[in-house]
Coordinates of C-alpha atoms in Angstrom, one line a residue:
X135 CA -21.0 12.6 -12.3
X136 CA -21.2 9.2 -14.0
X137 CA -22.2 10.7 -17.4
X138 CA -19.3 13.2 -17.2
X139 CA -16.8 10.4 -16.4
X140 CA -18.3 8.3 -19.2
X141 CA -17.9 11.1 -21.7
X142 CA -14.3 11.8 -20.5
X143 CA -13.2 8.2 -21.2
X144 CA -15.6 7.8 -24.1
X145 CA -17.0 4.6 -22.6
X146 CA -20.9 4.5 -22.3
X147 CA -20.9 1.4 -20.1
X148 CA -19.2 3.4 -17.3
X149 CA -22.5 5.2 -16.4
X150 CA -24.3 2.1 -15.1
X151 CA -21.1 0.6 -13.6
X152 CA -20.2 3.8 -11.6
X153 CA -23.7 4.2 -10.3
X154 CA -23.8 0.7 -9.0
X155 CA -20.3 0.9 -7.5
X156 CA -21.3 4.1 -5.7
X157 CA -23.2 1.9 -3.2
X158 CA -19.7 0.8 -1.9
X159 CA -19.5 4.2 -0.1
X160 CA -22.7 3.5 1.8
X161 CA -21.8 -0.1 2.6
X162 CA -18.4 0.8 3.9
X163 CA -19.8 3.3 6.3
X164 CA -21.5 0.5 8.3
X165 CA -18.1 -1.0 9.3
X166 CA -15.9 2.0 9.9
X167 CA -16.3 2.3 13.7
X168 CA -16.0 -1.4 14.2
X169 CA -12.7 -1.5 12.3
X170 CA -11.4 1.5 14.3
X171 CA -12.2 -0.3 17.5
X172 CA -10.3 -3.4 16.4
X173 CA -7.3 -1.3 15.5
X174 CA -7.3 0.4 18.9
X175 CA -7.4 -3.0 20.5
X176 CA -4.6 -4.1 18.2
X177 CA -6.8 -7.0 17.2
X178 CA -5.4 -7.7 13.7
X179 CA -6.2 -11.4 13.9
X180 CA -10.0 -10.7 13.7
X181 CA -9.4 -8.2 10.8
X182 CA -7.3 -10.7 8.9
X183 CA -9.9 -13.4 9.3
X184 CA -12.6 -11.1 8.0
X185 CA -10.5 -10.0 5.0
X186 CA -9.7 -13.6 4.1
X187 CA -13.3 -14.8 4.3
X188 CA -14.6 -11.8 2.3
X189 CA -11.9 -12.1 -0.3
X190 CA -12.4 -15.8 -0.9
X191 CA -16.2 -15.6 -0.9
X192 CA -16.4 -12.6 -3.2
X193 CA -13.7 -14.1 -5.5
X194 CA -15.8 -17.3 -5.8
X195 CA -18.9 -15.3 -6.7
X196 CA -16.9 -13.4 -9.4
X197 CA -15.5 -16.6 -10.9
X198 CA -19.0 -18.2 -11.1
X199 CA -20.5 -15.0 -12.7
X200 CA -17.6 -14.7 -15.1
X201 CA -18.2 -18.4 -16.1
X202 CA -21.8 -17.6 -16.9
X203 CA -20.9 -14.7 -19.1
X204 CA -21.5 -11.6 -16.9
X205 CA -18.2 -10.0 -18.1
X206 CA -17.2 -6.8 -16.3
X207 CA -20.3 -7.0 -14.0
X208 CA -18.7 -10.1 -12.3
X209 CA -16.0 -7.7 -11.1
X210 CA -18.6 -5.1 -10.0
X211 CA -20.6 -7.6 -8.1
X212 CA -17.4 -9.0 -6.5
X213 CA -16.5 -5.5 -5.2
X214 CA -20.0 -5.0 -3.7
X215 CA -20.1 -8.5 -2.2
X216 CA -16.7 -8.1 -0.6
X217 CA -17.5 -4.8 0.9
X218 CA -20.9 -6.1 2.2
X219 CA -19.2 -9.1 3.8
X220 CA -16.5 -7.0 5.4
X221 CA -19.1 -4.6 6.9
X222 CA -21.3 -7.4 8.0
X223 CA -18.5 -9.4 9.7
X224 CA -17.1 -6.3 11.3
X225 CA -20.5 -5.6 12.8
X226 CA -21.0 -9.0 14.3
X227 CA -17.5 -9.2 15.6
X228 CA -18.1 -6.1 17.8
X229 CA -20.6 -5.5 20.6
X230 CA -20.8 -1.8 19.7
X231 CA -24.1 -0.5 18.4
X232 CA -24.8 3.0 17.1
X233 CA -26.8 5.4 19.3
X234 CA -29.9 7.1 17.8
X235 CA -28.8 10.4 19.5
X236 CA -26.6 12.8 17.5
X237 CA -23.9 14.4 19.8
X238 CA -23.0 17.9 18.7
X239 CA -20.4 18.0 21.5
X240 CA -18.6 15.0 20.1
X241 CA -18.9 16.3 16.6
X242 CA -17.4 19.6 17.5
X243 CA -14.6 18.0 19.4
X244 CA -13.6 15.6 16.6
X245 CA -14.4 17.8 13.6
X246 CA -11.3 20.0 13.7
X247 CA -8.9 17.1 13.8
X248 CA -10.9 14.7 11.6
X249 CA -11.8 17.1 8.9
X250 CA -8.2 17.8 8.0
X251 CA -7.5 14.1 7.9
X252 CA -10.6 13.7 5.6
X253 CA -9.3 16.3 3.2
X254 CA -5.9 14.7 3.3
X255 CA -7.4 11.3 2.6
X256 CA -9.4 12.6 -0.3
X257 CA -6.4 14.3 -1.8
X258 CA -4.4 11.1 -1.5
X259 CA -7.1 8.9 -3.0
X260 CA -7.4 11.3 -6.0
X261 CA -3.7 11.3 -6.7
X262 CA -3.3 7.6 -6.1
X263 CA -5.7 7.0 -9.0
X264 CA -4.6 10.0 -11.2
X265 CA -2.3 7.9 -13.4
X266 CA -5.3 5.7 -14.4
X267 CA -7.0 8.9 -15.6
X268 CA -4.0 10.3 -17.4
X269 CA -3.0 7.1 -19.1
X270 CA -6.6 6.3 -20.0
X271 CA -7.0 9.8 -21.6
X272 CA -3.7 10.3 -23.3
X273 CA -2.6 6.7 -24.2
X274 CA -4.3 3.6 -25.5
X275 CA -6.5 1.2 -23.7
X276 CA -3.8 -1.4 -24.2
X277 CA -1.3 0.8 -22.4
X278 CA -3.7 1.4 -19.6
X279 CA -4.2 -2.4 -19.3
X280 CA -0.5 -3.0 -19.0
X281 CA -0.1 -0.2 -16.4
X282 CA -3.1 -1.5 -14.4
X283 CA -1.7 -5.0 -14.4
X284 CA 1.7 -3.9 -13.2
X285 CA 0.2 -1.5 -10.6
X286 CA -2.2 -4.1 -9.1
X287 CA 0.6 -6.6 -8.8
X288 CA 2.9 -4.1 -7.1
X289 CA 0.1 -3.0 -4.7
X290 CA -0.4 -6.6 -3.5
X291 CA 3.0 -6.4 -1.8
X292 CA 3.6 -2.7 -1.0
X293 CA 0.2 -1.7 0.2
X294 CA -0.2 -4.9 2.2
X295 CA 3.0 -4.1 4.1
X296 CA 2.4 -0.4 4.4
X297 CA -1.3 -0.7 5.5
X298 CA -0.4 -3.4 8.1
X299 CA 2.4 -1.4 9.5
X300 CA 0.3 1.8 9.6
X301 CA -2.5 0.0 11.5
X302 CA -0.1 -1.6 13.9
X303 CA 2.2 1.4 14.5
X304 CA -0.5 3.9 15.2
X305 CA -2.0 2.3 18.4
X306 CA 1.5 1.3 19.5
X307 CA 3.0 4.8 19.1
X308 CA -0.1 6.3 20.7
X309 CA 0.5 4.4 23.9
X310 CA 3.9 6.0 24.1
X311 CA 3.0 9.6 23.1
X312 CA 3.7 11.1 26.6
X313 CA 7.1 9.5 26.9
X314 CA 9.4 11.3 24.4
X315 CA 12.4 9.0 24.6
X316 CA 10.3 5.8 24.5
X317 CA 8.3 7.2 21.6
X318 CA 11.5 8.0 19.6
X319 CA 13.0 4.6 20.3
X320 CA 9.7 2.8 19.3
X321 CA 9.4 4.9 16.2
X322 CA 13.0 4.1 15.1
X323 CA 12.5 0.4 15.8
X324 CA 9.4 0.3 13.6
X325 CA 11.2 2.2 10.8
X326 CA 14.1 -0.3 10.9
X327 CA 11.9 -3.3 11.0
X328 CA 9.6 -2.1 8.3
X329 CA 12.4 -1.4 5.9
X330 CA 14.1 -4.7 6.7
X331 CA 10.9 -6.4 5.5
X332 CA 9.7 -4.2 2.7
X333 CA 12.9 -3.3 0.9
X334 CA 13.9 -6.9 0.0
X335 CA 10.3 -7.8 -1.0
X336 CA 10.0 -4.9 -3.5
X337 CA 13.6 -5.3 -4.9
X338 CA 13.1 -9.1 -5.1
X339 CA 9.8 -8.6 -7.1
X340 CA 11.5 -6.2 -9.5
X341 CA 14.3 -8.8 -10.0
X342 CA 11.9 -11.7 -10.8
X343 CA 9.4 -9.6 -12.8
X344 CA 10.0 -11.4 -16.1
X345 CA 9.3 -15.0 -15.2
X346 CA 6.7 -13.9 -12.6
X347 CA 4.5 -12.0 -15.0
X348 CA 5.0 -14.6 -17.7
X349 CA 3.9 -17.4 -15.4
X350 CA 1.0 -15.6 -13.8
X351 CA -0.5 -13.8 -16.8
X352 CA 1.1 -15.2 -20.0
X353 CA 3.3 -13.8 -22.7
X354 CA 0.7 -11.2 -23.8
X355 CA 1.3 -9.3 -20.6
X356 CA 5.1 -9.1 -20.8
X357 CA 5.0 -5.4 -21.9
X358 CA 3.8 -4.7 -18.3
X359 CA 7.2 -5.9 -16.9
X360 CA 9.0 -2.5 -17.0
X361 CA 5.9 -0.7 -15.5
X362 CA 5.8 -3.2 -12.6
X363 CA 9.6 -2.9 -12.0
X364 CA 9.6 0.9 -11.8
X365 CA 6.5 0.8 -9.5
X366 CA 8.3 -1.5 -7.2
X367 CA 11.0 1.1 -6.6
X368 CA 8.4 3.6 -5.8
X369 CA 6.6 1.1 -3.5
X370 CA 9.8 0.6 -1.4
X371 CA 9.0 3.8 0.5
X372 CA 5.3 3.4 1.1
X373 CA 5.7 2.1 4.7
X374 CA 8.1 4.9 5.5
X375 CA 5.5 7.5 4.3
X376 CA 2.8 5.8 6.4
X377 CA 4.9 5.6 9.6
X378 CA 6.2 9.1 9.4
X379 CA 2.7 10.5 9.0
X380 CA 1.5 8.4 11.9
X381 CA 3.7 10.6 14.2
X382 CA 1.6 13.6 13.2
X383 CA -1.6 11.8 14.1
X384 CA -0.2 10.5 17.3
X385 CA 0.7 14.1 18.3
X386 CA -2.7 15.3 17.2
X387 CA -1.2 17.5 14.5
X388 CA -3.7 17.0 11.6
X389 CA -3.0 20.6 10.5
X390 CA 0.6 19.6 9.7
X391 CA -0.6 16.4 8.1
X392 CA -2.8 18.3 5.7
X393 CA -0.1 20.9 5.0
X394 CA 2.4 18.2 4.0
X395 CA -0.2 16.5 1.7
X396 CA -0.8 19.8 -0.1
X397 CA 2.9 20.4 -0.6
X398 CA 3.6 16.9 -1.8
X399 CA 0.6 16.9 -4.2
X400 CA 1.8 20.2 -5.6
X401 CA 5.2 18.7 -6.3
X402 CA 3.6 15.6 -7.8
X403 CA 1.5 17.7 -10.1
X404 CA 4.5 19.7 -11.3
X405 CA 6.4 16.5 -12.1
X406 CA 3.4 15.1 -14.1
X407 CA 3.0 18.4 -16.1
X408 CA 6.8 18.4 -16.9
X409 CA 6.6 14.7 -18.1
X410 CA 3.6 15.4 -20.3
X411 CA 5.1 18.5 -21.8
X412 CA 8.3 16.7 -22.6
X413 CA 6.3 13.8 -24.0
X414 CA 8.3 11.2 -22.0
X415 CA 5.5 8.6 -22.2
X416 CA 4.3 6.2 -19.5
X417 CA 7.8 5.2 -18.5
X418 CA 8.5 8.9 -17.8
X419 CA 5.4 9.1 -15.8
X420 CA 6.4 6.1 -13.7
X421 CA 9.9 7.4 -13.0
X422 CA 8.2 10.6 -12.1
X423 CA 6.2 8.7 -9.4
X424 CA 9.5 7.3 -8.1
X425 CA 11.0 10.8 -7.9
X426 CA 7.9 12.0 -6.2
X427 CA 7.9 9.2 -3.7
X428 CA 11.5 9.9 -2.6
X429 CA 10.9 13.7 -2.4
X430 CA 7.7 13.0 -0.4
X431 CA 9.7 10.8 2.0
X432 CA 12.2 13.6 2.7
X433 CA 9.3 16.1 3.2
X434 CA 7.5 13.7 5.6
X435 CA 10.6 13.5 7.8
X436 CA 10.6 17.3 8.5
X437 CA 8.2 17.1 11.3
X438 CA 9.5 13.8 12.6
X439 CA 12.6 15.8 13.5
X440 CA 10.6 18.6 15.1
X441 CA 8.2 16.5 17.1
X442 CA 10.4 13.6 18.3
X443 CA 14.0 14.7 17.4
X444 CA 14.4 11.9 14.8
X445 CA 15.9 13.6 11.8
X446 CA 16.3 12.5 8.2
X447 CA 20.0 11.8 8.9
X448 CA 18.9 9.5 11.7
X449 CA 16.4 7.7 9.5
X450 CA 18.8 7.3 6.6
X451 CA 21.4 5.8 8.9
X452 CA 18.8 3.4 10.2
X453 CA 17.4 2.3 6.8
X454 CA 20.7 2.2 4.9
X455 CA 21.8 -1.3 5.9
X456 CA 18.5 -2.8 4.6
X457 CA 18.7 -0.7 1.5
X458 CA 22.2 -1.9 0.6
X459 CA 21.5 -5.6 1.5
X460 CA 18.3 -5.5 -0.6
X461 CA 19.9 -4.2 -3.7
X462 CA 22.8 -6.6 -3.3
X463 CA 20.4 -9.5 -3.0
X464 CA 18.3 -8.2 -5.9
X465 CA 21.3 -8.0 -8.2
X466 CA 22.3 -11.6 -7.4
X467 CA 18.7 -12.8 -8.0
X468 CA 18.4 -10.9 -11.3
X469 CA 21.7 -12.4 -12.6
X470 CA 20.6 -15.8 -11.5
X471 CA 17.5 -15.4 -13.6
X472 CA 19.5 -14.5 -16.6
X473 CA 21.9 -17.4 -16.3
X474 CA 19.3 -19.9 -15.2
X475 CA 18.0 -22.2 -17.9
X476 CA 14.6 -23.9 -17.8
X477 CA 11.0 -22.8 -17.5
X478 CA 9.5 -19.9 -15.5
X479 CA 8.4 -22.0 -12.5
X480 CA 11.9 -23.6 -12.0
X481 CA 13.5 -20.3 -12.5
X482 CA 11.3 -18.6 -9.9
X483 CA 11.9 -21.4 -7.3
X484 CA 15.6 -21.1 -7.7
X485 CA 15.6 -17.3 -7.6
X486 CA 13.4 -17.4 -4.4
X487 CA 15.8 -19.8 -2.7
X488 CA 18.8 -17.7 -3.8
X489 CA 17.2 -14.4 -2.7
X490 CA 16.1 -15.8 0.7
X491 CA 19.5 -17.4 1.6
X492 CA 21.4 -14.4 0.3
X493 CA 19.4 -11.9 2.4
X494 CA 19.5 -14.0 5.5
X495 CA 23.1 -14.8 5.1
X496 CA 24.1 -11.1 4.6
X497 CA 22.0 -10.2 7.6
X498 CA 23.9 -12.7 9.8
X499 CA 27.2 -11.7 8.3
X500 CA 26.7 -8.0 9.1
X501 CA 24.8 -8.7 12.4
X502 CA 21.6 -7.0 11.4
X503 CA 19.5 -6.9 14.6
X504 CA 16.2 -6.7 12.8
X505 CA 16.7 -10.3 11.7
X506 CA 16.1 -11.4 15.4
X507 CA 13.1 -9.1 15.7
X508 CA 11.5 -10.6 12.6
X509 CA 12.2 -14.1 13.9
X510 CA 10.5 -13.3 17.2
X511 CA 7.5 -11.8 15.4
X512 CA 7.2 -14.8 13.1
X513 CA 7.4 -17.2 16.1
X514 CA 4.8 -15.2 17.9
X515 CA 2.5 -15.2 14.9
X516 CA 2.8 -19.0 14.6
X517 CA 2.0 -19.6 18.3
X518 CA -1.1 -17.4 18.0
X519 CA -2.2 -19.2 14.9
X520 CA -2.0 -22.5 16.6
X521 CA -4.3 -21.4 19.5

């Protein structure tokens, strides 16, 4: 399919690049089981070490290659190097070794559940990258660059939080699946804690977008500021999507998981078509993604109510304090940035201090319990890191 994709984007270099990058699929397969075993053991310390080593090493390779003029291939080789290191380190960190015998019994037992998750994952991957295709096809390469820059910066925060919470919450909730009341209480606690952490991060990033992008990338990337800010509002709900969908997996209902994905993607497609027909531009597409994110959240909560009696009303009640505190903090940080004289670095330092003290202060003022939970988690993490 590389020639077809190359023709679609009118970029001949994509043929060789895509064919080389396709090896990532093969490389990743050698570390899947080992990663799952670490997740089941809730061993995120090992996973974090592996990710850090792979990221730093592959990044160093990319910098050296870029210095010697390899251009885009430095990024391609970085991707391959990173995935190889991750797969290799996962393999040596586990004693598990694959058996040469194929088990039809295991395949049959797992296929019905796993195949639906596979289709759901493929759908999600396609739609997660759909905006790159649409913007690349209907808008300029410059516009795509601004969008890509804003998207990647937003994903650093939102996907890091949502991926971590999804990996942690699944094994924790699985251990409670036979105790309905305990499962519901655990689920509610994870929802409250995740929003207490993620909401302020995303709102804060939107508030400091101007000086942040100017400092990190320079004045030529300032047009990506509104893209980044809008994407931050969509990213606020990513952890909630992941945690609500985890309940379906915990309950073994991959059929409902797939059903929800199809419904959400149909709504997302309709929103994209309307935006394109009305010629609302990239800003319209991004606000469409925000609308789709909020609609998807309400859809995801439907089965949370049916399976564990935790309704959308209960969830909104639990997340509303963090929502209000975050936007109050964000408004204060944004106004501080407008009134604050000086360079970007000084402005960011002051905004960070103001944002942190405001959020913590409001949490203490309104006696938000999640503040104590986050403190305990932070202390626990520090103690483990010292060992």
